[in-house]
Coordinates of C-alpha atoms in Angstrom, one line a residue:
X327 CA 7.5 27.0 4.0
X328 CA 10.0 24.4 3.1
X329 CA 12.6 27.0 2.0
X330 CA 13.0 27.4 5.6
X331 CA 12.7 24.0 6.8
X332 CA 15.1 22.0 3.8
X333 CA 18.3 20.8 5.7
X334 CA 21.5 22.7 3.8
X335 CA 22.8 19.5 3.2
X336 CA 20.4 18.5 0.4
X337 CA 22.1 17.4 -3.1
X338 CA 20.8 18.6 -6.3
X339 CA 19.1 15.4 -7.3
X340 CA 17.4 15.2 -3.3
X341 CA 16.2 18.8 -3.2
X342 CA 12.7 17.9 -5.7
X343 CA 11.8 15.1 -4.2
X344 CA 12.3 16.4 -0.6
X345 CA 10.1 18.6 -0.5
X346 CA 6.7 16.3 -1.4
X347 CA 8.9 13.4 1.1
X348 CA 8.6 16.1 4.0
X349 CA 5.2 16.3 3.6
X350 CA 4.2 13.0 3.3
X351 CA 6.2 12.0 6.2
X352 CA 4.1 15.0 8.3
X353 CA 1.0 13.3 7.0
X354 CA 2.4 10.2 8.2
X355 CA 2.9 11.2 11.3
X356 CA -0.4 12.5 11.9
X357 CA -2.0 9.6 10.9
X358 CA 0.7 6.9 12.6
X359 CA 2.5 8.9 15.2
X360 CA 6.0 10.4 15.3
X361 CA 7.6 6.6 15.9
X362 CA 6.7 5.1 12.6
X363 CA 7.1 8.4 10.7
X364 CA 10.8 8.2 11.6
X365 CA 10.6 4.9 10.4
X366 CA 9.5 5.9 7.2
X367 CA 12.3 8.4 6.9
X368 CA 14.6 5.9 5.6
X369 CA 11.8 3.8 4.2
X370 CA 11.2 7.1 1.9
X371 CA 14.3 7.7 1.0
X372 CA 15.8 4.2 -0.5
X373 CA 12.6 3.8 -2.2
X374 CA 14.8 6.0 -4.9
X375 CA 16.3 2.6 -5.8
X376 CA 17.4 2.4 -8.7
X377 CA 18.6 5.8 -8.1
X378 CA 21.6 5.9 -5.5
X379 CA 21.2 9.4 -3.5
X380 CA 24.3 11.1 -2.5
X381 CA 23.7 12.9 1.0
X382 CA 26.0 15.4 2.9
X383 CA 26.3 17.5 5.9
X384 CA 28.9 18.1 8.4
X385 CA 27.3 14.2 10.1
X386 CA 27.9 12.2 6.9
X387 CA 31.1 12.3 5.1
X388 CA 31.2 12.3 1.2
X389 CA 29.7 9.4 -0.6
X390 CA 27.5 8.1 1.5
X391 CA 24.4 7.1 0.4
X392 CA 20.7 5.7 1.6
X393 CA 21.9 2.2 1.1
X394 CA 24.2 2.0 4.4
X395 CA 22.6 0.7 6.8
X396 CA 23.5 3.1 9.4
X397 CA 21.9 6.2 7.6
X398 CA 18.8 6.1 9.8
X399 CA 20.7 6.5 12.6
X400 CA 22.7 9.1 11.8
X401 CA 19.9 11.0 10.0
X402 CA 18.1 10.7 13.3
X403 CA 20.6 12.3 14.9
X404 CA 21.4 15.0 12.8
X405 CA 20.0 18.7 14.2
X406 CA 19.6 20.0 10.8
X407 CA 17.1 17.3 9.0
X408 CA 15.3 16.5 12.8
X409 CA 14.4 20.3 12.6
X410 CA 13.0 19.6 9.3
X411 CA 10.8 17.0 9.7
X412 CA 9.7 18.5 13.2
X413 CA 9.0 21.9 11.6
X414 CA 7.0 20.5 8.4
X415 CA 5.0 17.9 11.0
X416 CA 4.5 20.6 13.0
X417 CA 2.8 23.1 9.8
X418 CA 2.1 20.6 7.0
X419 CA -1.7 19.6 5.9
X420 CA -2.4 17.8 2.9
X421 CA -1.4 19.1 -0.4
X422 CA -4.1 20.2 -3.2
X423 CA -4.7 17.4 -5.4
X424 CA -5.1 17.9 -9.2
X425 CA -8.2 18.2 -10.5
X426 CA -9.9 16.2 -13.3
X427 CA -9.3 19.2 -15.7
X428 CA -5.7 19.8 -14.9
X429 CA -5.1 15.8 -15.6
X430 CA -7.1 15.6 -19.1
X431 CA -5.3 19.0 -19.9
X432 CA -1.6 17.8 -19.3
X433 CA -2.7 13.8 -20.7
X434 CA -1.2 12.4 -17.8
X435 CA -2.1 10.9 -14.4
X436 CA -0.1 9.4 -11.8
X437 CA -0.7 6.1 -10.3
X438 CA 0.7 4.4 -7.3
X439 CA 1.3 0.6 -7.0
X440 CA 2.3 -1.1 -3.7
X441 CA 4.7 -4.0 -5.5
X442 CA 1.8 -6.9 -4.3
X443 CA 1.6 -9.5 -6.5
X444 CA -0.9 -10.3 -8.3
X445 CA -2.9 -6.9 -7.2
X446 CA -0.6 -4.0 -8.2
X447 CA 2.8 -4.7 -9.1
X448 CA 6.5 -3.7 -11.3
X449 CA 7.8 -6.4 -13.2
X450 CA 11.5 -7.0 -13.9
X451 CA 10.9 -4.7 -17.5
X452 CA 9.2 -1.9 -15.1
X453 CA 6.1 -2.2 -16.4
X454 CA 2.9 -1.8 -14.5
X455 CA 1.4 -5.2 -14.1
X456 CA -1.8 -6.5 -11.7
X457 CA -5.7 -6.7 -11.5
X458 CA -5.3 -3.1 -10.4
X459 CA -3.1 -1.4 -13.0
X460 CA -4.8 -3.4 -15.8
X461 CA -8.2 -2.1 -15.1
X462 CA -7.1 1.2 -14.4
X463 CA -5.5 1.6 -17.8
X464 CA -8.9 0.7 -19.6
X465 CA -10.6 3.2 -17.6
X466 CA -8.4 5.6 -18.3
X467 CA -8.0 5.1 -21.7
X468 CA -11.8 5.4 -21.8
X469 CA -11.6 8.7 -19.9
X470 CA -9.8 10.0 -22.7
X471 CA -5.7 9.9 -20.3
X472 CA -3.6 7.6 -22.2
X473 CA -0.7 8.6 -20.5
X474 CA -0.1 6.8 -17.1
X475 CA 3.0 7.3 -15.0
X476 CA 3.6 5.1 -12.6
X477 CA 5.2 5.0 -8.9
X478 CA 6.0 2.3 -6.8
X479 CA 5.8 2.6 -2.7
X480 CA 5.3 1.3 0.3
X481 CA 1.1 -0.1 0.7
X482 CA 2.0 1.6 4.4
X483 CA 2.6 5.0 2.3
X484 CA 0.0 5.0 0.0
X485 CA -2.5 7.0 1.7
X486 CA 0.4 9.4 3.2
X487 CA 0.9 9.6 -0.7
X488 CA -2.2 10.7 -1.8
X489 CA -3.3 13.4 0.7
X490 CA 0.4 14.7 -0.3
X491 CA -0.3 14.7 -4.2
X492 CA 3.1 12.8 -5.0
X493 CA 0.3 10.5 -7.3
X494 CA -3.3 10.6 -8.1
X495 CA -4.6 7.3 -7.5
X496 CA -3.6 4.6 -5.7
X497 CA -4.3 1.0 -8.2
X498 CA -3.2 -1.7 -5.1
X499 CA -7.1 -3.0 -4.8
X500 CA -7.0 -1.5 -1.4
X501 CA -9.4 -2.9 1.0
X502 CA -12.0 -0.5 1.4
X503 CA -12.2 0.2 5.6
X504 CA -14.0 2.8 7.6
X505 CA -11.0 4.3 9.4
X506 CA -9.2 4.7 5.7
X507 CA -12.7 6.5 4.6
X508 CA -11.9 9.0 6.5
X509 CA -8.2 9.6 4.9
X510 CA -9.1 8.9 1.0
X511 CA -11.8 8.5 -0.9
X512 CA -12.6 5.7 -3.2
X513 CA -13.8 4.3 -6.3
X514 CA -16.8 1.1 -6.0
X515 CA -14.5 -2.0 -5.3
X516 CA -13.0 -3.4 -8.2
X517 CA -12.3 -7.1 -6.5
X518 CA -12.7 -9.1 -3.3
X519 CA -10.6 -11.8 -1.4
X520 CA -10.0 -13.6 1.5
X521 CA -7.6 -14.3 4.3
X522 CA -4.6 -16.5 3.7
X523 CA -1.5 -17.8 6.1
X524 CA 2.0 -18.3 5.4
X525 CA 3.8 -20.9 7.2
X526 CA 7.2 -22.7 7.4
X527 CA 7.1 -25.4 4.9
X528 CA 5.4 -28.8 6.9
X529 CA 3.5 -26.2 8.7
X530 CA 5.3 -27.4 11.9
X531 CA 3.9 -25.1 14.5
X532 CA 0.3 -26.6 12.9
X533 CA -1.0 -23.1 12.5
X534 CA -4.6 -22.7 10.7
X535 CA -6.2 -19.2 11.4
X536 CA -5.2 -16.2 12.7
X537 CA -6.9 -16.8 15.8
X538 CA -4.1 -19.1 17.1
X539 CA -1.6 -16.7 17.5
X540 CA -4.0 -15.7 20.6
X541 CA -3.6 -18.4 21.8
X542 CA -0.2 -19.6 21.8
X543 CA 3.3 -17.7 22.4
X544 CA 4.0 -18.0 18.6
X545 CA 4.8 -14.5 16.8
X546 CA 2.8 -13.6 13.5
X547 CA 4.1 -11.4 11.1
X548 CA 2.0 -8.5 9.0
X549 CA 3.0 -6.1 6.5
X550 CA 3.0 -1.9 7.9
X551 CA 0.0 -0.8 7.0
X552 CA -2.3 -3.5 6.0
X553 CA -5.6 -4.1 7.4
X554 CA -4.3 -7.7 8.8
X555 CA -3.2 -5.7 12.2
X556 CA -7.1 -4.3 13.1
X557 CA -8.1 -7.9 12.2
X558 CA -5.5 -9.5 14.5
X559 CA -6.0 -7.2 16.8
X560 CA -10.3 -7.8 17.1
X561 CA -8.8 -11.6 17.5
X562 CA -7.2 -10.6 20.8
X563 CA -4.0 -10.9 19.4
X564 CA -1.1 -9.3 21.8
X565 CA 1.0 -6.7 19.8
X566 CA 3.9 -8.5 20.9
X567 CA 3.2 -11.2 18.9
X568 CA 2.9 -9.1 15.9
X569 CA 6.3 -8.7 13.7
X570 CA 5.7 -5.6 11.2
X571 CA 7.9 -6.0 7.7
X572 CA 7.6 -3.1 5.3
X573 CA 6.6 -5.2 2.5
X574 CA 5.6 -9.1 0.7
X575 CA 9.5 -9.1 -0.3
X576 CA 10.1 -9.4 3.6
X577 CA 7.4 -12.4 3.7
X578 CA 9.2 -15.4 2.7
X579 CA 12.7 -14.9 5.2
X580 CA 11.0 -13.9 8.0
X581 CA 9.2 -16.9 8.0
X582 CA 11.6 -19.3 6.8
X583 CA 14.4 -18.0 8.8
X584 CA 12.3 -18.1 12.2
X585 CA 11.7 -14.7 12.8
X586 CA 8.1 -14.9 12.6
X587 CA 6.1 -18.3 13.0
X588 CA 3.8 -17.4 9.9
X589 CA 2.5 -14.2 7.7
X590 CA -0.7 -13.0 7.4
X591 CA -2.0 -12.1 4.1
X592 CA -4.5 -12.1 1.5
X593 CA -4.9 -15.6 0.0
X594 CA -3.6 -14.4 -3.5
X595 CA -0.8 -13.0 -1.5
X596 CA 0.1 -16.0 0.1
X597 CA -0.3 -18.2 -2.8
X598 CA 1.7 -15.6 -5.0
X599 CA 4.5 -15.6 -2.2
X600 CA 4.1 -20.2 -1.2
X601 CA 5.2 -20.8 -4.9
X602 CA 8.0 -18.5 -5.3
X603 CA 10.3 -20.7 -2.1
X604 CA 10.5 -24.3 -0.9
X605 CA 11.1 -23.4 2.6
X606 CA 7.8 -21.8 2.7
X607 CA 3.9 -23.1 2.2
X608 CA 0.4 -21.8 2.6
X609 CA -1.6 -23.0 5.4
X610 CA -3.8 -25.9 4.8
X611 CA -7.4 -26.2 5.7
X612 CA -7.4 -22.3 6.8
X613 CA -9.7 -21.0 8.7
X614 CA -10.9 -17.3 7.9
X615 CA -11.2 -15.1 10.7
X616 CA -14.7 -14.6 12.0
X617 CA -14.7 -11.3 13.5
X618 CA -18.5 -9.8 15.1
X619 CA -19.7 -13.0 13.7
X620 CA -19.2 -12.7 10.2
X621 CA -16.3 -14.4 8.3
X622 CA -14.0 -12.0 7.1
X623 CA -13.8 -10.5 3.3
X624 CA -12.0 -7.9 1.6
X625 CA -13.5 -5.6 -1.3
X626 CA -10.1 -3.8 -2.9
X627 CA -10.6 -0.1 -4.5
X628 CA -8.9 2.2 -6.1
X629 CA -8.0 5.1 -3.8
X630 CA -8.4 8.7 -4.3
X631 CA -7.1 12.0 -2.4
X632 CA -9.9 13.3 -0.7
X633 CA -10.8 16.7 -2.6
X634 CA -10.4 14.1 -6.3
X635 CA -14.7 13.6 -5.8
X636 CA -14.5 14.7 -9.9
X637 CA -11.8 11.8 -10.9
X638 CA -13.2 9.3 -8.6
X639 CA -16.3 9.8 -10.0
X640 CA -15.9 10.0 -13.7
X641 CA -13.4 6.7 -12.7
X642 CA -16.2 5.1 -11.5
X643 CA -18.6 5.7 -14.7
X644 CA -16.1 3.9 -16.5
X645 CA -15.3 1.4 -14.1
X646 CA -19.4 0.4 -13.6
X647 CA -19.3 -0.5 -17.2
X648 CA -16.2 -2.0 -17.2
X649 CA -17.4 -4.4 -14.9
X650 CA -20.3 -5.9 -17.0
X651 CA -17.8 -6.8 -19.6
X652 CA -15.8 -10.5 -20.3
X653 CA -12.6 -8.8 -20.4
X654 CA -12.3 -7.5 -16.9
X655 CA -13.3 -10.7 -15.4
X656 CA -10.6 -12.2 -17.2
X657 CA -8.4 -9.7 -16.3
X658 CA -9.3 -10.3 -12.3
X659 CA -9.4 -14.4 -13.1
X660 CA -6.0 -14.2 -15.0
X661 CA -4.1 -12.8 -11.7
X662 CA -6.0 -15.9 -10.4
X663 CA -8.9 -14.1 -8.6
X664 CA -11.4 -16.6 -8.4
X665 CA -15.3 -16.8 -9.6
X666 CA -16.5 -16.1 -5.6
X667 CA -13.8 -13.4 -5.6
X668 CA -15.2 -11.9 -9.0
X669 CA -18.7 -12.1 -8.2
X670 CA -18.4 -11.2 -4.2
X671 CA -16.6 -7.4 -5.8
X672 CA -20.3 -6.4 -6.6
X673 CA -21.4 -7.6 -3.1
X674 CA -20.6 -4.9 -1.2
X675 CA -20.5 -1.1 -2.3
X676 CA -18.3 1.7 -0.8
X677 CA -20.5 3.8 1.0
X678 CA -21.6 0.1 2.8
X679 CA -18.4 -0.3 3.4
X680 CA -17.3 3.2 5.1
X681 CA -20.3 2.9 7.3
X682 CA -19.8 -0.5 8.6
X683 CA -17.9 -0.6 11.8
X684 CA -17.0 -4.3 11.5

């Protein structure tokens, strides 16, 4: 199929990773709509970073590469590529996942972070870091896979990223929601956390829940993807008061330079981001959401492609006993989950958590 759908203008070191990009996009599309898979084109393709693609065809002249600016544009426009994507969203379905087997055979699995600090995360060495990646590697270790290779996307692209097998399991303590049930599967939840706000520093609009932003004319920014939207959205907040940035790194300028009033986020995630700029603060005295009359709380998970019932259940074996140990409380307490955090993960289990429909 994609031998007749590849663009000609592909360079050598695009052509491997196209292919698994065209299919996620599809997914993406499927799932999101045609609008924010275009988006994702470009979102895709610098992702590569540190690697700077080369791209040609009779629109883009030699030497240009992802980083310009005007690349989504112009890849937008170009027949060849638009026939692509429209062809493989037109014929695409999720790719095969490997199986438990094939992964203990080969030694390796492949695990997805979304760069959130403290839950899954690179650090400046490129190391896997975050209550999700530490956990996952004593699980795995314990499964007998000491050989972990890591990828670092988009949170918005992580599911696309399963159900297209460019990684096995997604280790960004995913909140566990019924519409995602029916995309991924997952492990029992490995954490849980609150809501969180991040404001200009002073707080000068005076902005303590997410409720306000009903309210008032003020504009709220949320990450692509996250499960702040379907909250804000229960809160009768208008979408356009909503400001979507494709990841945390976004956070701290949109706020302090205006664009958005404030950014809503875990608690951890707001923290994380409140100490890292002194334009920037976390709300005080904030109010979690009550949505259907219960205060709102996240259980994270490690996610799973949909046909990996095998991994996701020999994951969880390990994981159940992980639990009951000192060490992976400290792990969850070290990224600064707190005790109610820790003891709230075992509140909730999965299934629970696919059926509700709050």
């Amino acid at each position: 199929m994609f031998a007749a759908v590849l663009p000609p203008f592909c360079h050598p070191a695009v052509e491997k990773h196209l292919k698994a990009d065209i299919l996620t996009l599809s997914i993406e599309a499927r799932m999101t709509g045609p609008a924010m898979a275009a988006r994702a084109i470009y979102s895709v393709l610098t992702n590569r970073s540190p690697m700077h693609l080369s791209i040609r065809s009779a629109g883009f002249p030699a030497g240009t590469t992802v980083q310009d600016g005007v690349i989504m544009t112009n890849i937008l426009r170009n027949s060849f590529l638009s026939t692509a994507v429209s062809a493989a969203i037109l014929s695409a379905g999720a790719a095969s996942a490997a199986t438990l087997a094939e992964i203990k055979e080969s030694g390796t699995v492949r695990v997805a972070v979304a760069n959130e600090i403290p839950y899954g995360y690179m650090d400046m060495s490129g190391e896997a870091k975050g209550a999700g990646p530490d956990v996952a590697r004593h699980v795995f270790e314990q499964m007998g896979i000491d050989d972990i290779e890591w990828t670092s996307t988009n949170f918005s692209s992580l599911i696309p990223g399963l159900r297209a097998d460019r990684f096995d399991v997604a280790a960004a303590e995913m909140a566990v929601l019924p519409d995602r049930c029916q995309s991924v599967i997952y492990s029992e939840p490995n954490s849980s956390y609150g809501e969180g706000l991040l404001v200009a520093a002073g707080n000068p609009k005076d902005l303590h829940g997410y409720d306000a932003f009903a309210d008032n004319d003020g504009k709220v920014a949320i990450m692509a993807g996250a499960d702040q939207l379907e909250m804000l959205q229960k809160l009768g907040v208008p979408e356009d008061r909503m400001v979507t940035i494709a990841s945390n790194a976004d956070a701290i300028s949109t706020v302090s330079t205006g664009r958005a009033d404030a950014y809503a986020a875990t608690s951890l995630t707001v923290s994380e981001l409140a100490a890292k700029d002194d334009g920037v603060e976390s709300a005080g005295s904030f109010e979690d959401p009550v949505i259907d009359g219960a205060e709102v709380r996240s259980w994270g998970a490690f996610a799973f492609a949909s046909d990996s019932t095998e991994l996701r259940d020999a994951f969880n074996e390990e994981l159940t006993k992980f639990k009951e140990t000192d060490e992976w409380r400290e792990i969850l307490s070290g990224y600064g989950f707190s005790e109610a955090d820790i003891e709230g993960s075992g509140q909730r289990t999965t299934q629970e958590l696919c059926d509700s429909s709050s």
